[in-house]
Amino acid sequence: MSTGRFGDSGLSLHAVDSRVVEAVLVAVITVANLWVVTTAVFGRWFPPNDAKHWLVRARYFAGWAVPPSESVGQFATHPVAIVPLSLLLLVFGSAVLAAKVWAITAFLWTTLTVYVTARELFSAQVAVLAFAFVSLGQSLFFDLLAFGGVPQLVSVGFLTLSVGALVRARRTGRRADRVTFALLFLLGLLAHPPSSPVYPATLGTAAVGLAVLRARWRPVVETLVDVTLPSLFFLGYLASQWHIFSLYTATAGGHDFAVLLQKLGRDPVLEAMGLALVVLAPLVGYALYTNERIEGVFDPQTDRREDSARREATLTGAGVGAVVLGWLLGPLMMAAVVSNLPGVSTELARVAFYLAPPIAIGAAVTVGVLAWTAGRFVTDREGSVVARRTAAVVLALLVVVPGFYWSTGYYDGARDYYEIKNGDSVGRVVEWVDQRQPFGGTVAGPFYVVSWVEGVTGQNGLTRTPAGGSYRPNERRESAAFQTLEDLRWHGATPENVADAKAIIREYDVRYVVVPNNWRQTRFDSLGTVVFRTDELVVVEIDPTVRNTAPPSGGDA
């Protein structure tokens, strides 16, 4: 067999077989992933709950109708995550279907980035194990999926790729690799800006880890140079949207460091993986430090490439271990510092989602080292390989089987927790409104109805938002206006309440009012007619004379 093209080792049948097995395993895990997530997302008519907010932004980028009351400025938030949703809107023509496909794609994307980065750093065995662990063995991504935190899920994927790109850029020094790292860094920041501090904390700590091991500060300096332009661009973007993000930060729930730890400890399998990292850290550290090529653990994909880089730095097991450790400790240290800063209110619990990939990769490395250790007790070469593979399979099953059971069960519980009130009726109302487009006027009703009407149909809405703040400056005024309509329903159709309701209807051009289906809806009889009814909701169409007749100078009688 000729070896000139493929190096001294040649392209052996064993190498071909191992790559085929790797591809098959990745495909099997991906299909299992796709089946689990698709079944979960398509189990109900509505996409994950927060999709109602993202759809309004995506409609803007797709050139579709958006509620006139929405501020154009807010559409620029989370651009990297929202633009793909807008493209799906154009492809499918259905907001509900596009949002579901978007959520599923984001989940698959983020889990696959763990495989790609682990393959860049470690062996195929570790990469496949990490892919299985993060896909089927932990619940944090299912938590994001359950409430619709898709932009943050996308951001987790970009950070994962950024870690692998950082190591490759520091190893080769090649301009293309450095540009790739900088681009991934910027895209990740723009995918979910509220989580942006996690990026410098993670990548900075990883770069420092490489610098300490090499006893040189070059990795840190080069990393700072690479991220300078992306950081300046992002800061400029943040400044242009500061009125939005500052309001979001001011109204976000303040969480301390203990909440972050509680979120991590809520998943028993993830907690077990973390504890395994702590307990077995000396063994893993010793193995990585003393042996660069632990069979089945440290055999990164980069070692099989013929890089024409101007600088080829040795990628040691200790160096890669330091990167993964920094990946894990960086966000934790940032959260610990932020929780002690006076006057800072932010959601530190969101940091937990960025820790799932390094925990999964670290657990996969631990399994690999334990399997390698088991193989060393067998002197026969063939028997050692069998022992190592058997140990790896057994240990992997001990993680994946209970992890899969817990994470899928957790998703069902989280989905029920975030479930839309009267979901079947709301879905029918939204479909009914959508079928009557285009029409002029506003749809008024409860937030759990109107928010979906705006996202799915693009129709203007009037409701009382439960949040304490908003991206839109007029939201408090609109909430007070909707409360006037609620006063009519709750306190009776007195002349004063009817007059106030008519004034609001004219001011906001209310065409439809959605109210609960009970005896109180009859109090709107003097204003319009019921045109659609479900078990829980009715839609009242306001009489045109009420909407369009200007109030007399003395006010409505």
Coordinates of C-alpha atoms in Angstrom, one line a residue, residues 18-406:
S18 CA -13.0 3.4 12.4
R19 CA -14.2 6.4 10.4
V20 CA -17.2 4.5 9.1
V21 CA -18.1 3.4 12.6
E22 CA -17.7 7.0 13.9
A23 CA -20.0 8.3 11.1
V24 CA -22.6 5.6 11.8
L25 CA -22.6 6.3 15.5
V26 CA -23.0 10.1 14.9
A27 CA -25.8 9.4 12.4
V28 CA -27.6 7.1 14.9
I29 CA -27.4 9.7 17.7
T30 CA -28.5 12.4 15.4
V31 CA -31.5 10.4 14.2
A32 CA -32.4 9.6 17.8
N33 CA -32.0 13.2 18.7
L34 CA -34.2 14.3 15.8
W35 CA -36.9 11.8 16.7
V36 CA -37.0 12.8 20.4
V37 CA -37.1 16.6 19.7
T38 CA -39.5 16.4 16.8
T39 CA -41.9 14.2 18.7
A40 CA -41.8 16.7 21.6
V41 CA -42.1 19.9 19.6
F42 CA -44.9 18.6 17.3
G43 CA -46.8 17.1 20.2
R44 CA -48.8 20.3 20.4
W45 CA -50.1 22.9 18.0
F46 CA -48.2 25.8 19.4
P47 CA -44.4 26.0 19.1
P48 CA -42.4 26.5 22.3
N49 CA -43.9 29.4 24.3
D50 CA -41.4 32.2 23.7
A51 CA -41.6 31.8 20.0
K52 CA -44.5 34.3 20.0
H53 CA -41.9 37.0 20.7
W54 CA -39.3 35.8 18.2
L55 CA -41.9 35.5 15.4
V56 CA -42.7 39.2 15.6
R57 CA -39.0 40.0 15.0
A58 CA -38.7 37.4 12.3
R59 CA -41.7 38.8 10.4
Y60 CA -39.9 42.1 10.2
F61 CA -36.7 40.5 8.6
A62 CA -38.9 38.4 6.3
G63 CA -40.7 41.5 5.1
W64 CA -44.0 40.3 6.5
A65 CA -46.6 42.5 8.2
V66 CA -45.8 43.4 11.8
P67 CA -48.0 45.0 14.5
P68 CA -47.8 48.8 13.9
S69 CA -47.6 49.4 17.7
E70 CA -44.2 47.5 17.8
S71 CA -41.0 49.6 17.9
V72 CA -38.8 49.0 14.9
G73 CA -35.7 49.2 17.1
Q74 CA -36.6 46.0 19.0
F75 CA -36.5 43.9 15.9
A76 CA -32.7 44.2 15.8
T77 CA -32.3 42.2 19.0
H78 CA -30.8 38.7 18.7
P79 CA -30.2 39.1 14.9
V80 CA -28.1 36.0 14.3
A81 CA -30.7 33.8 15.8
I82 CA -33.7 35.5 14.4
V83 CA -32.7 35.8 10.7
P84 CA -32.8 32.0 10.2
L85 CA -36.4 32.0 11.5
S86 CA -37.3 34.7 9.0
L87 CA -35.8 32.6 6.2
L88 CA -37.9 29.6 7.4
L89 CA -41.0 31.9 7.3
L90 CA -40.3 32.5 3.7
V91 CA -39.7 28.8 2.9
F92 CA -42.7 27.4 4.7
G93 CA -45.2 30.3 4.6
S94 CA -46.5 29.3 8.0
A95 CA -45.4 31.0 11.2
V96 CA -46.2 28.0 13.5
L97 CA -44.4 25.4 11.3
A98 CA -41.4 27.7 10.8
A99 CA -41.1 28.3 14.6
K100 CA -41.2 24.5 15.2
V101 CA -38.6 23.7 12.6
W102 CA -36.4 26.5 13.9
A103 CA -36.5 25.2 17.4
I104 CA -35.7 21.6 16.3
T105 CA -32.8 22.8 14.0
A106 CA -31.3 24.9 16.8
F107 CA -31.3 21.9 19.2
L108 CA -29.6 19.7 16.6
W109 CA -27.2 22.5 15.7
T110 CA -26.1 23.0 19.3
T111 CA -25.6 19.3 20.1
L112 CA -23.6 18.8 16.9
T113 CA -21.3 21.7 17.7
V114 CA -20.3 19.7 20.8
Y115 CA -19.3 16.8 18.6
V116 CA -17.3 19.1 16.2
T117 CA -15.4 20.8 19.0
A118 CA -14.7 17.6 20.9
R119 CA -13.5 16.0 17.7
E120 CA -11.1 18.9 17.2
L121 CA -9.7 18.5 20.7
F122 CA -9.9 14.7 21.5
S123 CA -10.4 11.4 19.8
A124 CA -13.4 10.1 17.9
Q125 CA -14.4 8.0 20.9
V126 CA -14.5 11.1 23.2
A127 CA -16.3 13.1 20.5
V128 CA -19.0 10.5 20.0
L129 CA -19.5 10.0 23.8
A130 CA -19.7 13.8 24.3
F131 CA -22.3 14.0 21.5
A132 CA -24.4 11.3 23.1
F133 CA -24.1 12.8 26.6
V134 CA -25.1 16.3 25.6
S135 CA -27.9 15.1 23.3
L136 CA -29.5 12.5 25.4
G137 CA -27.9 12.7 28.9
Q138 CA -28.7 16.1 30.2
S139 CA -31.8 18.3 30.6
L140 CA -30.5 21.9 30.3
F141 CA -31.1 22.0 26.5
F142 CA -34.5 20.5 26.9
D143 CA -35.2 23.3 29.4
L144 CA -34.3 25.9 26.8
L145 CA -36.4 24.1 24.2
A146 CA -39.4 23.8 26.6
F147 CA -39.9 27.6 27.1
G148 CA -38.6 28.6 23.7
G149 CA -35.1 30.0 24.6
V150 CA -33.9 29.3 21.1
P151 CA -31.6 32.3 20.6
Q152 CA -29.7 31.3 23.7
L153 CA -29.5 27.7 22.5
V154 CA -28.0 29.0 19.2
S155 CA -25.6 31.1 21.3
V156 CA -24.4 28.1 23.2
G157 CA -23.6 26.4 19.9
F158 CA -21.5 29.3 18.8
L159 CA -19.6 29.4 22.0
T160 CA -18.9 25.7 21.7
L161 CA -17.5 26.2 18.2
S162 CA -15.5 29.2 19.4
V163 CA -13.7 27.1 21.9
G164 CA -12.6 24.7 19.2
A165 CA -11.7 27.5 16.9
L166 CA -9.7 29.2 19.6
V167 CA -7.5 26.1 20.1
R168 CA -7.0 25.6 16.4
A169 CA -6.1 29.2 15.8
R170 CA -3.6 29.2 18.7
R171 CA -2.1 25.9 17.4
T172 CA -1.7 26.8 13.7
G173 CA -1.4 30.6 13.8
R174 CA -3.0 30.5 10.3
R175 CA -4.8 33.7 9.3
A176 CA -7.9 31.7 8.1
D177 CA -8.2 30.0 11.4
R178 CA -7.9 33.2 13.3
V179 CA -10.5 34.9 11.1
T180 CA -12.8 31.9 11.6
F181 CA -12.4 32.2 15.4
A182 CA -13.2 35.9 15.3
L183 CA -16.2 35.4 13.1
L184 CA -17.7 32.7 15.4
F185 CA -17.0 34.9 18.4
L186 CA -19.0 37.8 16.8
L187 CA -21.9 35.6 15.6
G188 CA -22.2 34.2 19.1
L189 CA -22.4 37.6 20.7
L190 CA -25.1 38.7 18.3
A191 CA -27.1 35.5 18.7
H192 CA -28.0 36.3 22.3
P193 CA -26.6 39.7 23.5
P194 CA -27.9 39.4 27.1
S195 CA -25.5 36.4 27.6
S196 CA -22.5 38.1 25.9
P197 CA -20.4 38.3 29.1
V198 CA -20.1 34.5 29.1
Y199 CA -18.0 34.7 25.9
P200 CA -15.0 36.7 27.2
A201 CA -15.1 34.9 30.5
T202 CA -15.0 31.5 28.8
L203 CA -12.5 32.2 26.0
G204 CA -10.3 34.4 28.2
T205 CA -9.9 31.7 30.9
A206 CA -9.2 29.1 28.2
A207 CA -6.5 31.2 26.6
V208 CA -5.0 31.9 30.0
G209 CA -4.9 28.1 30.7
L210 CA -2.9 27.6 27.5
A211 CA -0.6 30.5 28.4
V212 CA 0.2 29.1 31.8
L213 CA 1.0 25.6 30.4
R214 CA 3.3 27.0 27.8
A215 CA 4.8 29.6 30.2
R216 CA 4.2 32.2 27.5
W217 CA 1.6 34.9 27.2
R218 CA 1.4 34.6 23.4
P219 CA -1.9 32.7 23.4
V220 CA -3.6 35.5 25.5
V221 CA -2.1 38.3 23.4
E222 CA -3.2 36.7 20.1
T223 CA -6.7 36.0 21.5
L224 CA -7.1 39.6 22.5
V225 CA -6.0 40.7 19.0
D226 CA -8.4 38.3 17.3
V227 CA -11.4 39.5 19.3
T228 CA -10.7 43.2 19.3
L229 CA -12.6 44.1 16.0
P230 CA -15.5 41.8 16.8
S231 CA -15.8 43.3 20.3
L232 CA -15.7 46.9 19.0
F233 CA -18.4 46.0 16.4
F234 CA -20.6 44.4 19.1
L235 CA -20.1 47.3 21.5
G236 CA -21.3 49.6 18.8
Y237 CA -24.3 47.5 18.1
L238 CA -25.0 47.3 21.9
A239 CA -24.8 51.1 22.2
S240 CA -27.3 51.5 19.4
Q241 CA -29.7 49.2 21.2
W242 CA -28.9 50.3 24.7
H243 CA -32.4 51.7 25.5
I244 CA -33.7 48.2 24.9
F245 CA -31.1 46.1 26.7
S246 CA -30.8 48.5 29.7
L247 CA -34.5 48.2 30.2
Y248 CA -34.3 44.4 29.9
T249 CA -31.5 44.3 32.5
A250 CA -33.4 46.6 34.8
T251 CA -36.5 44.4 34.8
A252 CA -34.7 41.0 34.8
G253 CA -34.9 38.9 37.9
G254 CA -31.8 39.2 40.1
H255 CA -30.3 35.8 40.7
D256 CA -27.3 35.0 43.0
F257 CA -24.7 32.4 42.5
A258 CA -26.6 29.8 44.6
V259 CA -29.4 29.8 42.0
L260 CA -26.9 28.9 39.3
L261 CA -25.7 25.9 41.4
Q262 CA -29.2 24.9 42.1
K263 CA -30.0 24.8 38.4
L264 CA -27.0 22.7 37.7
G265 CA -27.9 20.3 40.6
R266 CA -31.5 19.9 39.5
D267 CA -30.5 17.3 36.9
P268 CA -29.2 14.3 38.8
V269 CA -27.3 12.8 35.8
L270 CA -25.6 16.1 35.0
E271 CA -24.8 16.4 38.7
A272 CA -23.3 12.9 38.6
M273 CA -21.2 13.8 35.5
G274 CA -19.9 16.9 37.3
L275 CA -19.1 15.0 40.5
A276 CA -17.2 12.4 38.4
L277 CA -15.1 15.2 37.0
V278 CA -14.2 16.4 40.5
V279 CA -13.6 13.0 42.0
L280 CA -11.6 11.6 39.1
A281 CA -9.8 14.9 38.2
P282 CA -6.4 13.7 39.6
L283 CA -6.5 10.6 37.4
V284 CA -7.6 12.5 34.3
G285 CA -5.1 15.2 34.9
Y286 CA -2.2 12.7 35.5
A287 CA -3.1 10.8 32.4
L288 CA -3.4 13.8 30.1
Y289 CA -0.2 15.4 31.5
T290 CA 2.0 12.3 31.3
N291 CA 0.8 10.8 28.0
E292 CA -0.1 12.9 25.0
R293 CA -1.6 9.9 23.1
I294 CA -3.9 8.0 25.5
E295 CA -5.4 5.5 23.2
G296 CA -9.1 6.3 22.8
V297 CA -8.9 9.7 24.5
F298 CA -6.3 12.0 23.0
D299 CA -6.1 11.5 19.3
P300 CA -7.6 14.7 17.9
Q301 CA -8.6 15.0 14.3
T302 CA -6.0 17.8 13.8
D303 CA -3.2 15.2 14.2
R304 CA -4.3 13.5 11.0
R305 CA -4.2 16.7 8.9
E306 CA -1.3 18.0 6.9
D307 CA -1.5 21.7 7.9
S308 CA 0.6 24.1 5.9
A309 CA 0.6 26.6 8.8
R310 CA 3.3 29.0 9.5
R311 CA 3.5 27.8 13.1
E312 CA 2.6 24.4 14.3
A313 CA 2.3 24.3 18.1
T314 CA 2.1 21.0 19.8
L315 CA -1.4 20.2 21.0
T316 CA -0.8 18.3 24.2
G317 CA -3.3 16.5 26.4
A318 CA -2.5 18.9 29.2
G319 CA -3.1 21.9 27.0
V320 CA -6.5 20.6 25.8
G321 CA -7.4 19.7 29.4
A322 CA -6.6 23.2 30.5
V323 CA -8.9 24.6 27.7
V324 CA -11.8 22.4 28.9
L325 CA -11.2 23.3 32.5
G326 CA -11.2 27.0 31.6
W327 CA -14.4 26.5 29.6
L328 CA -16.0 25.2 32.7
L329 CA -14.5 27.5 35.3
G330 CA -14.7 30.8 33.3
P331 CA -18.5 31.2 33.4
L332 CA -18.6 30.1 37.0
M333 CA -16.0 32.7 38.1
M334 CA -17.8 35.4 36.1
A335 CA -21.1 34.5 37.8
A336 CA -19.5 34.5 41.2
V337 CA -18.1 38.0 40.6
V338 CA -21.3 39.4 39.1
S339 CA -23.4 38.1 42.0
N340 CA -21.3 40.2 44.4
L341 CA -21.4 43.4 42.4
P342 CA -23.6 46.1 44.0
G343 CA -26.6 47.3 42.0
V344 CA -26.3 44.6 39.3
S345 CA -29.5 42.7 38.5
T346 CA -29.2 39.9 35.9
E347 CA -30.3 36.3 35.4
L348 CA -27.2 34.3 36.4
A349 CA -29.2 31.1 36.0
R350 CA -28.8 31.4 32.3
V351 CA -25.1 30.8 32.6
A352 CA -25.9 27.1 33.5
F353 CA -26.8 26.4 29.8
Y354 CA -23.3 27.3 28.7
L355 CA -21.8 24.7 31.0
A356 CA -23.6 21.7 29.6
P357 CA -21.0 21.2 26.7
P358 CA -17.8 21.3 28.8
I359 CA -19.4 19.0 31.4
A360 CA -20.4 16.5 28.7
I361 CA -17.0 16.6 27.1
G362 CA -15.3 16.4 30.4
A363 CA -17.4 13.4 31.3
A364 CA -16.6 11.8 28.0
V365 CA -12.9 12.3 28.7
T366 CA -13.3 10.8 32.1
V367 CA -15.0 7.7 30.6
G368 CA -12.2 7.4 28.1
V369 CA -9.5 7.6 30.7
L370 CA -11.2 5.1 32.9
A371 CA -11.6 2.7 29.9
W372 CA -7.9 3.3 29.1
T373 CA -7.0 2.5 32.7
A374 CA -9.1 -0.7 32.6
G375 CA -7.3 -1.7 29.4
R376 CA -3.9 -1.4 31.0
F377 CA -4.7 -4.2 33.4
V378 CA -4.8 -6.6 30.5
T379 CA -1.3 -7.4 29.1
D380 CA -2.5 -8.9 25.8
R381 CA -2.8 -6.2 23.1
E382 CA -6.0 -7.6 21.6
G383 CA -7.5 -8.2 25.1
S384 CA -6.6 -4.7 26.2
V385 CA -8.5 -3.2 23.3
V386 CA -11.5 -5.3 24.0
A387 CA -11.4 -4.4 27.7
R388 CA -11.1 -0.7 26.9
R389 CA -14.0 -0.7 24.5
T390 CA -16.2 -2.8 26.8
A391 CA -15.5 -0.5 29.7
A392 CA -16.3 2.6 27.6
V393 CA -19.6 1.1 26.4
V394 CA -20.7 0.1 29.9
L395 CA -19.7 3.5 31.4
A396 CA -21.5 5.4 28.6
L397 CA -24.7 3.4 29.1
L398 CA -24.6 4.3 32.8
V399 CA -24.8 7.9 31.7
V400 CA -27.0 7.9 28.7
V401 CA -29.8 5.5 29.8
P402 CA -30.7 7.3 33.0
G403 CA -29.9 10.7 31.4
F404 CA -32.3 10.0 28.5
Y405 CA -35.0 8.9 30.9
W406 CA -34.6 12.0 33.1

